[in-house]
PDB file of C-alpha atoms and ligand atoms in Angstrom:
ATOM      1  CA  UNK A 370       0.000   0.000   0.000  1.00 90.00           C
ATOM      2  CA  UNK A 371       0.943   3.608  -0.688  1.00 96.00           C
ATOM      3  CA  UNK A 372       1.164   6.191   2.353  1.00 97.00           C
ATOM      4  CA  UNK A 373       1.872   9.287   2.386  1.00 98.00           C
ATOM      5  CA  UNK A 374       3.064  11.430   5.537  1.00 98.00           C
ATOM      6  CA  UNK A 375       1.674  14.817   4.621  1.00 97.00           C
ATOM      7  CA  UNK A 376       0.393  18.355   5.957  1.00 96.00           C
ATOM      8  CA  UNK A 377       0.705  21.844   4.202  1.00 93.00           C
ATOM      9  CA  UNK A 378       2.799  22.907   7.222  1.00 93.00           C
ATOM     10  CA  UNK A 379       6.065  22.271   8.304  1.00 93.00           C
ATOM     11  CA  UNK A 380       7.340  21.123  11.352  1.00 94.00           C
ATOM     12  CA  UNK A 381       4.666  18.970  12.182  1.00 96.00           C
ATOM     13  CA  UNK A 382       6.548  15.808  12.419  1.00 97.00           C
ATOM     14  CA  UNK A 383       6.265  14.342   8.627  1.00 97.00           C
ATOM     15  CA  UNK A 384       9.696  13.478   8.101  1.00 97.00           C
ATOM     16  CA  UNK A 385      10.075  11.375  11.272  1.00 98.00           C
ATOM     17  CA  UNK A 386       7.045   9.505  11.018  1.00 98.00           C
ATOM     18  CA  UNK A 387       7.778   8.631   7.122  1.00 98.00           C
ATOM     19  CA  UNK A 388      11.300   7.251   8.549  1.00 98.00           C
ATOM     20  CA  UNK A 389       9.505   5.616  11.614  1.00 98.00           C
ATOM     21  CA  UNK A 390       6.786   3.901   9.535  1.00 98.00           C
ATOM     22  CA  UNK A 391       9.177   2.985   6.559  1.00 98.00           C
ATOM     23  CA  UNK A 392      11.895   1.827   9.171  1.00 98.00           C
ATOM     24  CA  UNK A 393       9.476  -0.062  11.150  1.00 97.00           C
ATOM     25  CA  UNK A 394       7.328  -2.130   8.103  1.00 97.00           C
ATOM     26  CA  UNK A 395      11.172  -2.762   6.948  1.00 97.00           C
ATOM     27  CA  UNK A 396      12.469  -4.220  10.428  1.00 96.00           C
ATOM     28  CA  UNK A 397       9.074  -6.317  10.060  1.00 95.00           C
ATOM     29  CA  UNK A 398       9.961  -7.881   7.013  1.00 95.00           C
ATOM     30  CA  UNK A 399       7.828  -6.315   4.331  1.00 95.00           C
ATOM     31  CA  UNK A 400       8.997  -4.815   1.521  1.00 97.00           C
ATOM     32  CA  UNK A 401       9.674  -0.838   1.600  1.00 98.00           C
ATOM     33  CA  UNK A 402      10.150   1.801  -0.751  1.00 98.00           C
ATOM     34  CA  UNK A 403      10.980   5.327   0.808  1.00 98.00           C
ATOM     35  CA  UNK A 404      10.144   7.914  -1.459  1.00 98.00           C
ATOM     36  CA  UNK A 405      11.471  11.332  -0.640  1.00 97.00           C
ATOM     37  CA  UNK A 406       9.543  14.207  -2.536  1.00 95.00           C
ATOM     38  CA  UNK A 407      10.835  17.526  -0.378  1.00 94.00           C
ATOM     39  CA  UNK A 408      13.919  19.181  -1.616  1.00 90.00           C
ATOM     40  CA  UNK A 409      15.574  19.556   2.113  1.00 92.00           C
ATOM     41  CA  UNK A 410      16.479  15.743   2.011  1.00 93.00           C
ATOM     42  CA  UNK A 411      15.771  14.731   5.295  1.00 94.00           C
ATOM     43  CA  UNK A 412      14.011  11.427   4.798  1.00 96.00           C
ATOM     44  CA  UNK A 413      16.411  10.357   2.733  1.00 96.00           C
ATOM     45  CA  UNK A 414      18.973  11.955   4.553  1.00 96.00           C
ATOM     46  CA  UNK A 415      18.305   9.947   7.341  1.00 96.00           C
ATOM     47  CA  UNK A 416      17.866   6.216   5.179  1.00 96.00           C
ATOM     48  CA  UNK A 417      21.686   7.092   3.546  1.00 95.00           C
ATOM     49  CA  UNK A 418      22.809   7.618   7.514  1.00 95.00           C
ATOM     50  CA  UNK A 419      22.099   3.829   7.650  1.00 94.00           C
ATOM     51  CA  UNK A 420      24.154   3.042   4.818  1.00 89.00           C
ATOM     52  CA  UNK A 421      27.159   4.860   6.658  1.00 88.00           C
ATOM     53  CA  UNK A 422      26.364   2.900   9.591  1.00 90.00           C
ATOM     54  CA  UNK A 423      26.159  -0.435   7.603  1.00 92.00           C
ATOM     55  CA  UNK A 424      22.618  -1.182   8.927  1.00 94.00           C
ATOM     56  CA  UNK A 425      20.080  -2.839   7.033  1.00 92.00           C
ATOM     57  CA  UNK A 426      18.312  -0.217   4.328  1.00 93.00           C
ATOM     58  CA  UNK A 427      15.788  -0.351   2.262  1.00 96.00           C
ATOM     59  CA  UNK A 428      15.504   1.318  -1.304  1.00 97.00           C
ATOM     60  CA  UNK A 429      14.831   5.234  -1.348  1.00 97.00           C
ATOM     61  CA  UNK A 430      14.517   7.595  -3.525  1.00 97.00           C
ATOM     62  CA  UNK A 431      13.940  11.245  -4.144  1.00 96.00           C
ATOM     63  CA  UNK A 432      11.450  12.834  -6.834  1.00 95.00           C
ATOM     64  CA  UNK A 433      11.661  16.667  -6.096  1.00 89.00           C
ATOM     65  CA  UNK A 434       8.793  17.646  -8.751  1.00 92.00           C
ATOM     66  CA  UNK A 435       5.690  16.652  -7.864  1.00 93.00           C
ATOM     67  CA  UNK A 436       4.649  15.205 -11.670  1.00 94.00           C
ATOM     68  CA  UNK A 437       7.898  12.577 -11.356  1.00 96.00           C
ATOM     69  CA  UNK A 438       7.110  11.299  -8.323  1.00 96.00           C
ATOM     70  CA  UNK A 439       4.074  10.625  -9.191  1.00 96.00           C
ATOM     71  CA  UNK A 440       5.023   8.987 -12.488  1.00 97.00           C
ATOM     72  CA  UNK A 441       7.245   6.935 -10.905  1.00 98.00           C
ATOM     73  CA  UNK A 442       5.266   5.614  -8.089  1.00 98.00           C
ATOM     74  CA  UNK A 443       2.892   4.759 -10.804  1.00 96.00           C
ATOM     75  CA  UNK A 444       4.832   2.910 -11.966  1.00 97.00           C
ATOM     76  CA  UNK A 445       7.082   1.146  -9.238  1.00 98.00           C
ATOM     77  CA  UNK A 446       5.303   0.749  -6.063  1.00 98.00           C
ATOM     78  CA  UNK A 447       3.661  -2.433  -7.382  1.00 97.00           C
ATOM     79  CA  UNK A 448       7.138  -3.765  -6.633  1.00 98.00           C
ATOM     80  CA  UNK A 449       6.712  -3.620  -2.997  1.00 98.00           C
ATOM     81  CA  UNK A 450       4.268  -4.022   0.053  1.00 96.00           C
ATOM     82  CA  UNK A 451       4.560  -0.600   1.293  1.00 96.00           C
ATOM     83  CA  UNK A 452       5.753   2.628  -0.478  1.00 98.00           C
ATOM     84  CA  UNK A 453       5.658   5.334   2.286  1.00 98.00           C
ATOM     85  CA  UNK A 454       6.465   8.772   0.898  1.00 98.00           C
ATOM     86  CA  UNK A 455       7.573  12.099   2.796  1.00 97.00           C
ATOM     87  CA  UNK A 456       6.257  15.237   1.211  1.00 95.00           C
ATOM     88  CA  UNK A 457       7.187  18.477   1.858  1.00 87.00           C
ATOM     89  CA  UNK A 458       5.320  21.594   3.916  1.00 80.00           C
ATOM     90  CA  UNK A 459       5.955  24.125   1.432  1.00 76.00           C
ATOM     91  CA  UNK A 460       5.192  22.537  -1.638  1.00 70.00           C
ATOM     92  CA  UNK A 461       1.430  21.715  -1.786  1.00 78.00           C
ATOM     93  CA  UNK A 462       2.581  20.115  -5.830  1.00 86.00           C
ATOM     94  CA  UNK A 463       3.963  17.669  -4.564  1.00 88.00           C
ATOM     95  CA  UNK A 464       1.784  16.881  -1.504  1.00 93.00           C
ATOM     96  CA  UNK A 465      -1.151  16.751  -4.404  1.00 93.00           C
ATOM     97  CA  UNK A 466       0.409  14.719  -6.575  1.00 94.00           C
ATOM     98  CA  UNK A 467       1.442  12.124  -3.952  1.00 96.00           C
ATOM     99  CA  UNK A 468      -2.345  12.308  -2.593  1.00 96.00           C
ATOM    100  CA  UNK A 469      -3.161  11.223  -6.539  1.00 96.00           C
ATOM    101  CA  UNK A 470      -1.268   8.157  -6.166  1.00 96.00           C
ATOM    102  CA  UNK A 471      -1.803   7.001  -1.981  1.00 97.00           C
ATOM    103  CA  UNK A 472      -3.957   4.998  -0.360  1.00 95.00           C
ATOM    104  CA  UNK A 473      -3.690   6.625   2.692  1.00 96.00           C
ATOM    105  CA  UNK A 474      -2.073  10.148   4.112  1.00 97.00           C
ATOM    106  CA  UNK A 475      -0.943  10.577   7.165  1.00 98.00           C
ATOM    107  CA  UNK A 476      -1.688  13.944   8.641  1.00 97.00           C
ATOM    108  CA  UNK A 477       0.541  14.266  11.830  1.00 97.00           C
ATOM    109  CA  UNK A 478      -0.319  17.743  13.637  1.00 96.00           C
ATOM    110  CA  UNK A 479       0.445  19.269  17.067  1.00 95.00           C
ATOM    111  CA  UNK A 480      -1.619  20.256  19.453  1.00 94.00           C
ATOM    112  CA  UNK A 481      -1.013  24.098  18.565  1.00 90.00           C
ATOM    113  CA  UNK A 482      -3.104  26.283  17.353  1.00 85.00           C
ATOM    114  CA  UNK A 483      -0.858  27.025  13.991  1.00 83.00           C
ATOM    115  CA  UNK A 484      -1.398  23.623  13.185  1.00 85.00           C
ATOM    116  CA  UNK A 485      -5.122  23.025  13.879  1.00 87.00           C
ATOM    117  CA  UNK A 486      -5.227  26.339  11.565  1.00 86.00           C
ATOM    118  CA  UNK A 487      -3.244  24.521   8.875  1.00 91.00           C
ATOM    119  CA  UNK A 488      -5.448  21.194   8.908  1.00 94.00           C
ATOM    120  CA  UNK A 489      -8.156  23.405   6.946  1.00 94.00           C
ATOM    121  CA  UNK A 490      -5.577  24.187   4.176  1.00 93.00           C
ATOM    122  CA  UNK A 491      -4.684  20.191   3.882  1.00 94.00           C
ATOM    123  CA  UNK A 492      -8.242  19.626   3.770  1.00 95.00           C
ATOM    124  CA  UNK A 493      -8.287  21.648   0.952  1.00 94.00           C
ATOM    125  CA  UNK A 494      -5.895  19.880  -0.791  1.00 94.00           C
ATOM    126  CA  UNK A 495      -7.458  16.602  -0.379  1.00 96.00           C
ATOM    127  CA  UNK A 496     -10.841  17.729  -1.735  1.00 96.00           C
ATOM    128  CA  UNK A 497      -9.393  19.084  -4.976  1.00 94.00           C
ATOM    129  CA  UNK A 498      -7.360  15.702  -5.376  1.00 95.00           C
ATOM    130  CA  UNK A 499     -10.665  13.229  -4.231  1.00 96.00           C
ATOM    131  CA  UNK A 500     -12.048  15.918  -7.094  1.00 96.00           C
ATOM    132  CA  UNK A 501     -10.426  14.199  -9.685  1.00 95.00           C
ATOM    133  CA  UNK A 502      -9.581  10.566  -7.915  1.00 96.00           C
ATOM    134  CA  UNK A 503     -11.793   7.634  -8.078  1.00 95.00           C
ATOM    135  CA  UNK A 504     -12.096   6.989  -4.539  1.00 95.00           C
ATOM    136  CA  UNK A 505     -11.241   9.038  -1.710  1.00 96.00           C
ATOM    137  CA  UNK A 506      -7.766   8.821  -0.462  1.00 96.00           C
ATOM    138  CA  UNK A 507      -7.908   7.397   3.352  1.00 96.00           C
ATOM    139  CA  UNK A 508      -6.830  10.725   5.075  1.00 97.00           C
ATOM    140  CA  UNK A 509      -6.016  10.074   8.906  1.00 97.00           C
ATOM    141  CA  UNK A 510      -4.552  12.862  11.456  1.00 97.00           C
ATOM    142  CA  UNK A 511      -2.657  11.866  14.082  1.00 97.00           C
ATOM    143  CA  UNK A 512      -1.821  14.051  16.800  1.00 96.00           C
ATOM    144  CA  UNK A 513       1.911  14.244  17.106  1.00 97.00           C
ATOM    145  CA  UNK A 514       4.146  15.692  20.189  1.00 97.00           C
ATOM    146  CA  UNK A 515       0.995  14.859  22.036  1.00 94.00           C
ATOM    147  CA  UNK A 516       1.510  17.088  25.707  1.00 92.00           C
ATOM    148  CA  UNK A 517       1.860  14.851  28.500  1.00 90.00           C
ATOM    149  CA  UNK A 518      -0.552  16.791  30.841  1.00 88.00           C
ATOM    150  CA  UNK A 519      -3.321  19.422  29.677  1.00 87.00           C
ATOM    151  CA  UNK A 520      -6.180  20.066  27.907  1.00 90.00           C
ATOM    152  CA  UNK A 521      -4.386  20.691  24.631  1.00 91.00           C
ATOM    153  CA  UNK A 522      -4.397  17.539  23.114  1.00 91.00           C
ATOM    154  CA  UNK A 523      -8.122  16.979  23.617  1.00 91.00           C
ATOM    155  CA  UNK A 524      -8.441  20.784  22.247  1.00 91.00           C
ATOM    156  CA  UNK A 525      -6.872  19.827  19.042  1.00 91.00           C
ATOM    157  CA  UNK A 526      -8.142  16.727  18.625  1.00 92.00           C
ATOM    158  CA  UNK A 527     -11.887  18.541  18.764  1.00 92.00           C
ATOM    159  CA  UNK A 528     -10.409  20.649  16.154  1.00 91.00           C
ATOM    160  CA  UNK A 529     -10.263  17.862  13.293  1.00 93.00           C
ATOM    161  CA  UNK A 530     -13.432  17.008  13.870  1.00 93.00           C
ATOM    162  CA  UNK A 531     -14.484  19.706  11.645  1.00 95.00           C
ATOM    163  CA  UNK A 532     -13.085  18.382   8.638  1.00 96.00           C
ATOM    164  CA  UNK A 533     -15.180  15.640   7.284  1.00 96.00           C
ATOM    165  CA  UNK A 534     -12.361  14.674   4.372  1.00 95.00           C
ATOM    166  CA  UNK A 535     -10.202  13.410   7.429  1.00 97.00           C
ATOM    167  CA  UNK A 536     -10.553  11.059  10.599  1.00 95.00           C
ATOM    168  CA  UNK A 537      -8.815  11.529  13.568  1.00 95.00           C
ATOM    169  CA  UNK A 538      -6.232   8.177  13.728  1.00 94.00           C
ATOM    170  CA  UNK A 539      -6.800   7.080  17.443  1.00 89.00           C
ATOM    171  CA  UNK A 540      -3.523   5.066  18.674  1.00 91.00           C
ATOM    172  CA  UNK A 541      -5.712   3.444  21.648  1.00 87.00           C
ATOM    173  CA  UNK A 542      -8.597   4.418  23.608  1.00 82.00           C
ATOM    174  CA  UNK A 543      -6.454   5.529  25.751  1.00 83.00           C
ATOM    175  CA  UNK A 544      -3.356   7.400  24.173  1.00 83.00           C
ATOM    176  CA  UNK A 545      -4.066  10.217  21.924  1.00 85.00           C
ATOM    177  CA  UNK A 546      -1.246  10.097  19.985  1.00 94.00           C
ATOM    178  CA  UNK A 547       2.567  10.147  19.720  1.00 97.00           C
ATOM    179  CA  UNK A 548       4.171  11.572  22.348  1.00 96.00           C
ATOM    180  CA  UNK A 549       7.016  14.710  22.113  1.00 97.00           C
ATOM    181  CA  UNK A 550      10.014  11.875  22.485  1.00 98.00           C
ATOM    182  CA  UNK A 551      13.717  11.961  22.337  1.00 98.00           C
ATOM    183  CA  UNK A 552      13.991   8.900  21.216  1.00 98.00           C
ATOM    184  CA  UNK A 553      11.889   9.677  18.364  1.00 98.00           C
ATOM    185  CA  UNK A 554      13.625  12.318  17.106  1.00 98.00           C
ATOM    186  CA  UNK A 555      16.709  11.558  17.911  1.00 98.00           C
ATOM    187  CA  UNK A 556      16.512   8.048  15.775  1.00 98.00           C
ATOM    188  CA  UNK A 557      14.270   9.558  12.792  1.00 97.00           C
ATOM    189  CA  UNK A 558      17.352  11.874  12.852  1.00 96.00           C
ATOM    190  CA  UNK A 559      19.877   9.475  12.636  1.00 95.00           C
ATOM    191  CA  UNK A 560      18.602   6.945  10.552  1.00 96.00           C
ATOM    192  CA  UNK A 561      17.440   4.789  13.112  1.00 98.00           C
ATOM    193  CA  UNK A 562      14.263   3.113  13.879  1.00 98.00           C
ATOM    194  CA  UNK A 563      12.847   4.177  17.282  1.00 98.00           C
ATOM    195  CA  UNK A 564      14.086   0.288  18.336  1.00 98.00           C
ATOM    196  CA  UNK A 565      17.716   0.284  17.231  1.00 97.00           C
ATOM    197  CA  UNK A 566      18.030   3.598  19.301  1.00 97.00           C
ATOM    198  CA  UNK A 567      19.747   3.484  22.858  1.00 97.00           C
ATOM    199  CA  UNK A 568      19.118   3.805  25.442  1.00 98.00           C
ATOM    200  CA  UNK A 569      15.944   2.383  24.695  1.00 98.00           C
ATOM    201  CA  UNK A 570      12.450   4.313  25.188  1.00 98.00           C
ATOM    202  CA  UNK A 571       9.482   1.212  25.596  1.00 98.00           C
ATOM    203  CA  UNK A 572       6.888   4.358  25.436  1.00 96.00           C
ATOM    204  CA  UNK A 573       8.358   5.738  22.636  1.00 98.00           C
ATOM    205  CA  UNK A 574       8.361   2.108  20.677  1.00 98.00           C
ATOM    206  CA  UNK A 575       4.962   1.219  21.920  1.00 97.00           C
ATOM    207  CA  UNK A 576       4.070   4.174  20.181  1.00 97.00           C
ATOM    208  CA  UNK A 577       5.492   3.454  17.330  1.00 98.00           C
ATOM    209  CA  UNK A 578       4.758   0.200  16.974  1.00 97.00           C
ATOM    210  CA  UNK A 579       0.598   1.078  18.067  1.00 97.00           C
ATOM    211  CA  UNK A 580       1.225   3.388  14.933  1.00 97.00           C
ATOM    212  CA  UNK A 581       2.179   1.147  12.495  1.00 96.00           C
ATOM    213  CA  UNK A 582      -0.285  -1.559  13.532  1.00 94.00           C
ATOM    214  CA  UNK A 583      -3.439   0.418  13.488  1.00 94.00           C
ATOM    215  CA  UNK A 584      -2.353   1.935  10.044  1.00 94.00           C
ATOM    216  CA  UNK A 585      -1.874  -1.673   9.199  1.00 91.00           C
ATOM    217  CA  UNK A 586      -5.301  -2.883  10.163  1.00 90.00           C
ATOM    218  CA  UNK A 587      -7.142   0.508   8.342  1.00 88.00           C
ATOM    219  CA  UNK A 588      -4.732  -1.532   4.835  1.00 81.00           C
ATOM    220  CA  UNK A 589      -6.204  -4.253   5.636  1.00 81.00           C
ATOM    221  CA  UNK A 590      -9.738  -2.914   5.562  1.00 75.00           C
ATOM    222  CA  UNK A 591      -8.906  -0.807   2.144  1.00 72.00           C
ATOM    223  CA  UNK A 592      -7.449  -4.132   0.573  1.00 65.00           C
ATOM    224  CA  UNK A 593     -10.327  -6.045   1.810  1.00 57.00           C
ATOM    225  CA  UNK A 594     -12.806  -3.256   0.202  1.00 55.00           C
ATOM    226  CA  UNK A 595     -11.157  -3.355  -3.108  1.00 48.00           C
ATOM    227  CA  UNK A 596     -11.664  -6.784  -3.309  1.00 40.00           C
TER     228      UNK A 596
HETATM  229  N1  LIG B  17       7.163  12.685  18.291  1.00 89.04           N
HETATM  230  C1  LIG B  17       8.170  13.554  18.348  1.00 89.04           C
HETATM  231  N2  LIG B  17       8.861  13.742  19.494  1.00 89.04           N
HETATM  232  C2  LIG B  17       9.864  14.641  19.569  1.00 89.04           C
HETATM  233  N3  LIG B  17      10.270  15.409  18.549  1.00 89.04           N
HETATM  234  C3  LIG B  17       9.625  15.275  17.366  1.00 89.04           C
HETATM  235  C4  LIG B  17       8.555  14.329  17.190  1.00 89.04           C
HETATM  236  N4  LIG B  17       8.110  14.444  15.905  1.00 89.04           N
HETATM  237  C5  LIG B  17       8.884  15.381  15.315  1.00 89.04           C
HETATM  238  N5  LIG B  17       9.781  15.892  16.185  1.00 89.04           N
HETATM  239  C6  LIG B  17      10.773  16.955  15.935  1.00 89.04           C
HETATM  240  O1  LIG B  17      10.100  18.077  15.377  1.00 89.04           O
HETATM  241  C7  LIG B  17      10.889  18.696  14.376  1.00 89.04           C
HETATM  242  C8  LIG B  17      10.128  18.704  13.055  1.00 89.04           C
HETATM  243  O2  LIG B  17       9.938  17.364  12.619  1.00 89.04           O
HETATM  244  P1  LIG B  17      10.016  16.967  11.076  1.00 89.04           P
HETATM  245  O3  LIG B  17       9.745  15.517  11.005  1.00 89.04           O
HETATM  246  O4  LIG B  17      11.262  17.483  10.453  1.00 89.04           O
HETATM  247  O5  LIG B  17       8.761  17.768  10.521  1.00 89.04           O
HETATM  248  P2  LIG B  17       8.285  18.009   9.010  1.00 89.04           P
HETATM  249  O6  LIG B  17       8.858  16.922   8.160  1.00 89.04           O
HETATM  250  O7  LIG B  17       6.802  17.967   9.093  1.00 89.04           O
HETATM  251  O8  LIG B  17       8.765  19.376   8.630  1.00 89.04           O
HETATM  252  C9  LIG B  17      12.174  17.897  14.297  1.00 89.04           C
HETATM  253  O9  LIG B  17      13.138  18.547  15.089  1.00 89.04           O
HETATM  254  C10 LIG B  17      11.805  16.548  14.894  1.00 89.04           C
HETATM  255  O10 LIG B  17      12.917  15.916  15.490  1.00 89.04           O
HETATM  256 MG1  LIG B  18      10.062  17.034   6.464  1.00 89.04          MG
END
């Protein structure tokens, strides 16, 4: 399946959860394309850091303009189980023509008020692409640098509800969303899945891990519609 980790603003987290997500589906034993479509480079930056380290990586590459990238995964994401592509903030070309060619995007988005601002822009976006798509692409916020304490989280969380074109991606009952994490960032930032990183964060994992299995279970459900 296709995913792409997307949101008209940056800083919201994008980058690390495409490395997470394509880091942890990889250490799983599926199949993983990274694609990288925003010109700073840090998704891929962060899959070549492996390479220096002599870890296990996984094939990546980087389509700046939004009309390649699309092209391409077109054309080669049949080759693996999961393609999971990083877009960038600025460049809402890109972001569209990945949301052509996904199954699902990933929305992360803080529990600011910038960001809840910005979700009204993405949802923008994905109307004009479900304008011209078959079906609708499977658009799912989740809160990211979730506070620990606070009414913040639920604040911003009441916030997506008013965008119909997107659900709000519930890790439990119970947990909100990713928490703001060290370990998170520090191993998105150096190549490293949130498991290979020391010393070792079980939240931060369970997280992770919650993440990747719920988005797993909403595949399931697409692959079982399609059928
Ligand atoms: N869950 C998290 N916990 C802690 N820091 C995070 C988390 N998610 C993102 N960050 C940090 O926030 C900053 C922006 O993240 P990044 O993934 O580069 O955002 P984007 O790709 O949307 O611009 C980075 O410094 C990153 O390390
Ligand atoms: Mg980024």
């Amino acid at each position: 399946m296709i995913i792409t980790c997307g949101n008209t603003k940056g800083g919201v987290g994008k980058s690390t959860l495409a490395v997470q997500l394509a880091l942890g589906l990889h250490l799983a034993g599926d199949s993983v394309w990274f694609v990288d479509g925003d010109k700073q480079g840090n998704g891929i930056g962060a899959m070549t850091l492996r390479t220096d380290r002599q870890l296990p990586t996984l094939p990546s590459s980087s389509y700046v303009d939004g009309k390649t990238l699309r092209a391409q995964v077109m054309l080669q994401a049949k080759q693996f189980a999961h393609t999971v592509i990083d877009v960038g903030g600025r460049d809402t070309g890109a972001l569209r023509a990945a949301l052509l060619c996904s199954d699902i995007v990933l929305i992360p988005f803080q529990p600011r008020a910038f960001d809840t601002w910005a979700l009204a822009d993405v949802a923008a976006v994905i109307d004009e692409a479900n304008g011209t798509r078959a079906t609708p692409v499977l658009a799912l916020a989740v809160l990211n640098c979730a506070d620990p304490v606070g009414s913040d989280n639920a604040d911003a969380i009441e916030a997506t509800q008013e965008f119909p074109q997107m659900e709000l991606l519930q890790l439990t009952p119970e947990r909100a969303g990713i928490g703001r994490r060290k370990a998170i960032s520090h191993a998105s930032a150096t190549g490293l899945h949130v498991s290979e990183y020391k010393p070792r964060d079980e939240q931060a994992i369970n997280e992770i891990d919650t993440l990747i299995s719920v988005l797993k279970h909403r595949l399931d459900g697409i692959a079982y519609q399609s059928n």
